Amino acid sequence: FRGLSLTQGNPAAQASVDVEFPKEFYVGAFVATCDPNPGDSPPVELDIWAGRYWQVSQNLSADVRLSQYTYPDDPRRVSYNRTELTGTLGYRNQIFIAAIYSPNTKAVASSPGYDDGNAWAVELSGRIPIGEKFAVSAGVGHYGLDEIYHDSYNYWNLTLTANLKPFELQ
């Protein structure tokens, strides 16, 4: 997650589902195995979200999403649950810039924060289609955790996607 392992560097099983409604409204959910701590850890991360997408013009899109990150049966003494608001602008469905804000972050990954506070991130990503079924995506970002950990960091990602309609494999 933004460059942090929620499995101590081990693989995780993940699945998500998105449901789109008329007028570009959508809801979704994500579940993944996790084991962020050497000691007791939550067994899964469960996230839900709702949002709206706009095709502003032929080349420009916008998206606003509200997400809730939860860790059911979490034995850790600090709550890692948090809410995020994300705004994304897209150009030709190939270049995206996103701004993310969380007003209630106390901890991320395996370490409790020093203080409760706001967290934020900015991400720039690109997506290049390869034929009809495949695409390569890459991105860079900066995660601002100054109020929680008195620190922030940069991260990156690289993804290969296979479109197996109605499913997508990443």
PDB file of C-alpha atoms in Angstrom:
ATOM      1  CA  PHE A   1       0.000   0.000   0.000  1.00  0.00           C
ATOM      2  CA  ARG A   2       1.747   3.153  -1.225  1.00  0.00           C
ATOM      3  CA  GLY A   3       5.067   1.377  -0.876  1.00  0.00           C
ATOM      4  CA  LEU A   4       4.351  -0.219   2.519  1.00  0.00           C
ATOM      5  CA  SER A   5       4.000  -3.973   3.002  1.00  0.00           C
ATOM      6  CA  LEU A   6       0.973  -5.171   4.945  1.00  0.00           C
ATOM      7  CA  THR A   7       2.322  -8.748   4.891  1.00  0.00           C
ATOM      8  CA  GLN A   8       5.918  -8.304   6.116  1.00  0.00           C
ATOM      9  CA  GLY A   9       7.055  -8.720   2.502  1.00  0.00           C
ATOM     10  CA  ASN A  10       5.118 -11.958   1.889  1.00  0.00           C
ATOM     11  CA  PRO A  11       2.508 -12.488  -0.871  1.00  0.00           C
ATOM     12  CA  ALA A  12      -1.155 -11.667  -0.239  1.00  0.00           C
ATOM     13  CA  ALA A  13      -4.404 -12.894  -1.735  1.00  0.00           C
ATOM     14  CA  GLN A  14      -6.506  -9.948  -2.940  1.00  0.00           C
ATOM     15  CA  ALA A  15      -9.869  -9.470  -4.599  1.00  0.00           C
ATOM     16  CA  SER A  16     -12.063  -6.497  -5.419  1.00  0.00           C
ATOM     17  CA  VAL A  17     -15.421  -5.869  -7.016  1.00  0.00           C
ATOM     18  CA  ASP A  18     -16.813  -2.658  -8.521  1.00  0.00           C
ATOM     19  CA  VAL A  19     -20.447  -2.071  -9.423  1.00  0.00           C
ATOM     20  CA  GLU A  20     -21.279   0.805 -11.742  1.00  0.00           C
ATOM     21  CA  PHE A  21     -24.684   2.493 -11.815  1.00  0.00           C
ATOM     22  CA  PRO A  22     -26.271   4.985 -14.237  1.00  0.00           C
ATOM     23  CA  LYS A  23     -24.953   8.550 -14.156  1.00  0.00           C
ATOM     24  CA  GLU A  24     -21.431   7.235 -13.443  1.00  0.00           C
ATOM     25  CA  PHE A  25     -21.976   6.402  -9.763  1.00  0.00           C
ATOM     26  CA  TYR A  26     -20.108   3.362  -8.444  1.00  0.00           C
ATOM     27  CA  VAL A  27     -19.484   1.360  -5.276  1.00  0.00           C
ATOM     28  CA  GLY A  28     -16.864  -1.262  -4.552  1.00  0.00           C
ATOM     29  CA  ALA A  29     -15.129  -3.424  -2.014  1.00  0.00           C
ATOM     30  CA  PHE A  30     -11.648  -4.880  -1.587  1.00  0.00           C
ATOM     31  CA  VAL A  31     -10.393  -7.676   0.645  1.00  0.00           C
ATOM     32  CA  ALA A  32      -6.802  -8.825   1.149  1.00  0.00           C
ATOM     33  CA  THR A  33      -4.973 -11.082   3.534  1.00  0.00           C
ATOM     34  CA  CYS A  34      -2.607  -9.186   5.778  1.00  0.00           C
ATOM     35  CA  ASP A  35      -0.054  -9.805   8.505  1.00  0.00           C
ATOM     36  CA  PRO A  36       1.644  -6.458   9.134  1.00  0.00           C
ATOM     37  CA  ASN A  37       3.160  -7.199  12.552  1.00  0.00           C
ATOM     38  CA  PRO A  38       5.607  -9.822  13.833  1.00  0.00           C
ATOM     39  CA  GLY A  39       3.162 -10.477  16.699  1.00  0.00           C
ATOM     40  CA  ASP A  40      -0.632 -10.459  16.662  1.00  0.00           C
ATOM     41  CA  SER A  41      -2.028  -9.024  13.431  1.00  0.00           C
ATOM     42  CA  PRO A  42      -5.406  -8.635  11.776  1.00  0.00           C
ATOM     43  CA  PRO A  43      -6.103 -11.473   9.319  1.00  0.00           C
ATOM     44  CA  VAL A  44      -7.587  -9.253   6.575  1.00  0.00           C
ATOM     45  CA  GLU A  45      -7.989  -5.729   5.317  1.00  0.00           C
ATOM     46  CA  LEU A  46     -11.519  -4.912   4.132  1.00  0.00           C
ATOM     47  CA  ASP A  47     -12.169  -1.681   2.240  1.00  0.00           C
ATOM     48  CA  ILE A  48     -15.346  -0.191   0.817  1.00  0.00           C
ATOM     49  CA  TRP A  49     -15.818   2.847  -1.402  1.00  0.00           C
ATOM     50  CA  ALA A  50     -18.346   4.924  -3.289  1.00  0.00           C
ATOM     51  CA  GLY A  51     -17.717   7.517  -5.920  1.00  0.00           C
ATOM     52  CA  ARG A  52     -18.745   9.387  -9.030  1.00  0.00           C
ATOM     53  CA  TYR A  53     -17.023   9.693 -12.385  1.00  0.00           C
ATOM     54  CA  TRP A  54     -17.462  12.505 -14.950  1.00  0.00           C
ATOM     55  CA  GLN A  55     -16.410  12.665 -18.585  1.00  0.00           C
ATOM     56  CA  VAL A  56     -15.722  16.409 -18.554  1.00  0.00           C
ATOM     57  CA  SER A  57     -14.753  16.584 -22.235  1.00  0.00           C
ATOM     58  CA  GLN A  58     -13.534  14.216 -24.944  1.00  0.00           C
ATOM     59  CA  ASN A  59     -10.040  14.223 -23.400  1.00  0.00           C
ATOM     60  CA  LEU A  60     -10.640  15.050 -19.718  1.00  0.00           C
ATOM     61  CA  SER A  61     -12.243  12.992 -16.941  1.00  0.00           C
ATOM     62  CA  ALA A  62     -12.747  13.538 -13.218  1.00  0.00           C
ATOM     63  CA  ASP A  63     -13.462  11.171 -10.339  1.00  0.00           C
ATOM     64  CA  VAL A  64     -14.294  11.686  -6.657  1.00  0.00           C
ATOM     65  CA  ARG A  65     -14.217   8.719  -4.267  1.00  0.00           C
ATOM     66  CA  LEU A  66     -14.823   8.214  -0.541  1.00  0.00           C
ATOM     67  CA  SER A  67     -13.063   5.102   0.835  1.00  0.00           C
ATOM     68  CA  GLN A  68     -13.124   3.401   4.234  1.00  0.00           C
ATOM     69  CA  TYR A  69     -10.181   1.146   5.192  1.00  0.00           C
ATOM     70  CA  THR A  70     -10.957  -1.370   7.956  1.00  0.00           C
ATOM     71  CA  TYR A  71      -9.164  -4.229   9.723  1.00  0.00           C
ATOM     72  CA  PRO A  72     -11.811  -6.537  11.291  1.00  0.00           C
ATOM     73  CA  ASP A  73     -10.686  -8.461  14.395  1.00  0.00           C
ATOM     74  CA  ASP A  74      -7.603  -6.255  14.677  1.00  0.00           C
ATOM     75  CA  PRO A  75      -5.763  -7.087  17.934  1.00  0.00           C
ATOM     76  CA  ARG A  76      -3.489  -4.019  17.729  1.00  0.00           C
ATOM     77  CA  ARG A  77      -3.993  -1.409  20.447  1.00  0.00           C
ATOM     78  CA  VAL A  78      -4.276   1.500  17.977  1.00  0.00           C
ATOM     79  CA  SER A  79      -7.040   1.664  15.378  1.00  0.00           C
ATOM     80  CA  TYR A  80      -5.678   1.505  11.833  1.00  0.00           C
ATOM     81  CA  ASN A  81      -9.149   2.128  10.351  1.00  0.00           C
ATOM     82  CA  ARG A  82      -9.333   5.354   8.378  1.00  0.00           C
ATOM     83  CA  THR A  83     -11.325   7.282   5.795  1.00  0.00           C
ATOM     84  CA  GLU A  84      -9.912   8.777   2.601  1.00  0.00           C
ATOM     85  CA  LEU A  85     -11.276  11.242   0.070  1.00  0.00           C
ATOM     86  CA  THR A  86      -9.678  11.005  -3.394  1.00  0.00           C
ATOM     87  CA  GLY A  87      -9.995  13.374  -6.345  1.00  0.00           C
ATOM     88  CA  THR A  88      -8.544  12.300  -9.704  1.00  0.00           C
ATOM     89  CA  LEU A  89      -8.186  14.071 -13.042  1.00  0.00           C
ATOM     90  CA  GLY A  90      -7.523  11.994 -16.143  1.00  0.00           C
ATOM     91  CA  TYR A  91      -6.328  12.919 -19.620  1.00  0.00           C
ATOM     92  CA  ARG A  92      -7.348  10.625 -22.511  1.00  0.00           C
ATOM     93  CA  ASN A  93      -7.751   7.772 -20.009  1.00  0.00           C
ATOM     94  CA  GLN A  94      -3.952   7.425 -20.054  1.00  0.00           C
ATOM     95  CA  ILE A  95      -2.483  10.053 -17.694  1.00  0.00           C
ATOM     96  CA  PHE A  96      -3.877  10.640 -14.205  1.00  0.00           C
ATOM     97  CA  ILE A  97      -3.157  12.900 -11.261  1.00  0.00           C
ATOM     98  CA  ALA A  98      -4.761  12.151  -7.905  1.00  0.00           C
ATOM     99  CA  ALA A  99      -4.931  13.975  -4.592  1.00  0.00           C
ATOM    100  CA  ILE A 100      -5.804  11.951  -1.492  1.00  0.00           C
ATOM    101  CA  TYR A 101      -6.743  13.272   1.964  1.00  0.00           C
ATOM    102  CA  SER A 102      -7.446  11.379   5.202  1.00  0.00           C
ATOM    103  CA  PRO A 103      -8.693  13.372   8.211  1.00  0.00           C
ATOM    104  CA  ASN A 104      -8.555  10.518  10.746  1.00  0.00           C
ATOM    105  CA  THR A 105      -5.352   8.531  10.312  1.00  0.00           C
ATOM    106  CA  LYS A 106      -3.772   7.196  13.503  1.00  0.00           C
ATOM    107  CA  ALA A 107      -1.535   4.537  11.980  1.00  0.00           C
ATOM    108  CA  VAL A 108      -0.547   2.930   8.657  1.00  0.00           C
ATOM    109  CA  ALA A 109       0.981  -0.521   7.937  1.00  0.00           C
ATOM    110  CA  SER A 110       2.642  -1.984  11.051  1.00  0.00           C
ATOM    111  CA  SER A 111       3.555   1.044  13.206  1.00  0.00           C
ATOM    112  CA  PRO A 112       1.254   3.074  15.444  1.00  0.00           C
ATOM    113  CA  GLY A 113       1.589   6.786  14.837  1.00  0.00           C
ATOM    114  CA  TYR A 114       3.063   9.247  17.279  1.00  0.00           C
ATOM    115  CA  ASP A 115       0.008  11.507  16.960  1.00  0.00           C
ATOM    116  CA  ASP A 116      -3.464  11.442  15.408  1.00  0.00           C
ATOM    117  CA  GLY A 117      -3.715  13.623  12.369  1.00  0.00           C
ATOM    118  CA  ASN A 118      -4.242  14.218   8.723  1.00  0.00           C
ATOM    119  CA  ALA A 119      -2.506  12.243   6.005  1.00  0.00           C
ATOM    120  CA  TRP A 120      -2.322  13.125   2.328  1.00  0.00           C
ATOM    121  CA  ALA A 121      -0.851  11.813  -0.898  1.00  0.00           C
ATOM    122  CA  VAL A 122      -0.411  12.964  -4.481  1.00  0.00           C
ATOM    123  CA  GLU A 123       0.067  10.509  -7.331  1.00  0.00           C
ATOM    124  CA  LEU A 124       0.919  10.808 -11.014  1.00  0.00           C
ATOM    125  CA  SER A 125       0.296   7.702 -13.118  1.00  0.00           C
ATOM    126  CA  GLY A 126       0.104   6.602 -16.720  1.00  0.00           C
ATOM    127  CA  ARG A 127      -1.510   3.708 -18.550  1.00  0.00           C
ATOM    128  CA  ILE A 128      -0.486   2.384 -21.969  1.00  0.00           C
ATOM    129  CA  PRO A 129      -2.767  -0.132 -23.729  1.00  0.00           C
ATOM    130  CA  ILE A 130      -1.055  -3.097 -25.402  1.00  0.00           C
ATOM    131  CA  GLY A 131      -3.501  -4.473 -27.921  1.00  0.00           C
ATOM    132  CA  GLU A 132      -7.117  -5.189 -26.966  1.00  0.00           C
ATOM    133  CA  LYS A 133      -6.583  -7.131 -23.727  1.00  0.00           C
ATOM    134  CA  PHE A 134      -3.454  -5.829 -21.999  1.00  0.00           C
ATOM    135  CA  ALA A 135      -2.130  -2.604 -20.498  1.00  0.00           C
ATOM    136  CA  VAL A 136       0.923  -1.465 -18.572  1.00  0.00           C
ATOM    137  CA  SER A 137       0.532   1.144 -15.831  1.00  0.00           C
ATOM    138  CA  ALA A 138       3.147   2.966 -13.789  1.00  0.00           C
ATOM    139  CA  GLY A 139       2.994   5.675 -11.192  1.00  0.00           C
ATOM    140  CA  VAL A 140       4.891   7.746  -8.668  1.00  0.00           C
ATOM    141  CA  GLY A 141       3.587   9.394  -5.549  1.00  0.00           C
ATOM    142  CA  HIS A 142       4.367  11.176  -2.324  1.00  0.00           C
ATOM    143  CA  TYR A 143       2.730  10.149   0.968  1.00  0.00           C
ATOM    144  CA  GLY A 144       2.559  12.942   3.558  1.00  0.00           C
ATOM    145  CA  LEU A 145       2.422  11.452   7.051  1.00  0.00           C
ATOM    146  CA  ASP A 146       3.973  14.433   8.841  1.00  0.00           C
ATOM    147  CA  GLU A 147       1.206  14.794  11.439  1.00  0.00           C
ATOM    148  CA  ILE A 148       1.227  11.071  12.312  1.00  0.00           C
ATOM    149  CA  TYR A 149       4.884   9.999  11.983  1.00  0.00           C
ATOM    150  CA  HIS A 150       6.673  13.349  11.549  1.00  0.00           C
ATOM    151  CA  ASP A 151       7.819  12.005   8.164  1.00  0.00           C
ATOM    152  CA  SER A 152       6.793  11.483   4.557  1.00  0.00           C
ATOM    153  CA  TYR A 153       8.159   9.489   1.638  1.00  0.00           C
ATOM    154  CA  ASN A 154       8.019   8.865  -2.126  1.00  0.00           C
ATOM    155  CA  TYR A 155       6.777   5.615  -3.682  1.00  0.00           C
ATOM    156  CA  TRP A 156       6.241   4.024  -7.102  1.00  0.00           C
ATOM    157  CA  ASN A 157       4.337   1.172  -8.741  1.00  0.00           C
ATOM    158  CA  LEU A 158       4.286  -0.856 -11.955  1.00  0.00           C
ATOM    159  CA  THR A 159       1.296  -2.992 -13.038  1.00  0.00           C
ATOM    160  CA  LEU A 160       0.491  -5.307 -15.942  1.00  0.00           C
ATOM    161  CA  THR A 161      -3.266  -5.687 -16.517  1.00  0.00           C
ATOM    162  CA  ALA A 162      -5.137  -8.338 -18.526  1.00  0.00           C
ATOM    163  CA  ASN A 163      -8.726  -7.461 -19.394  1.00  0.00           C
ATOM    164  CA  LEU A 164     -10.726 -10.715 -19.281  1.00  0.00           C
ATOM    165  CA  LYS A 165     -14.180  -9.123 -19.459  1.00  0.00           C
ATOM    166  CA  PRO A 166     -16.037  -8.945 -17.171  1.00  0.00           C
ATOM    167  CA  PHE A 167     -12.940  -9.602 -15.021  1.00  0.00           C
ATOM    168  CA  GLU A 168      -9.577  -7.898 -14.868  1.00  0.00           C
ATOM    169  CA  LEU A 169      -6.362  -9.556 -13.723  1.00  0.00           C
ATOM    170  CA  GLN A 170      -3.529  -7.317 -12.413  1.00  0.00           C
TER     171      GLN A 170
END
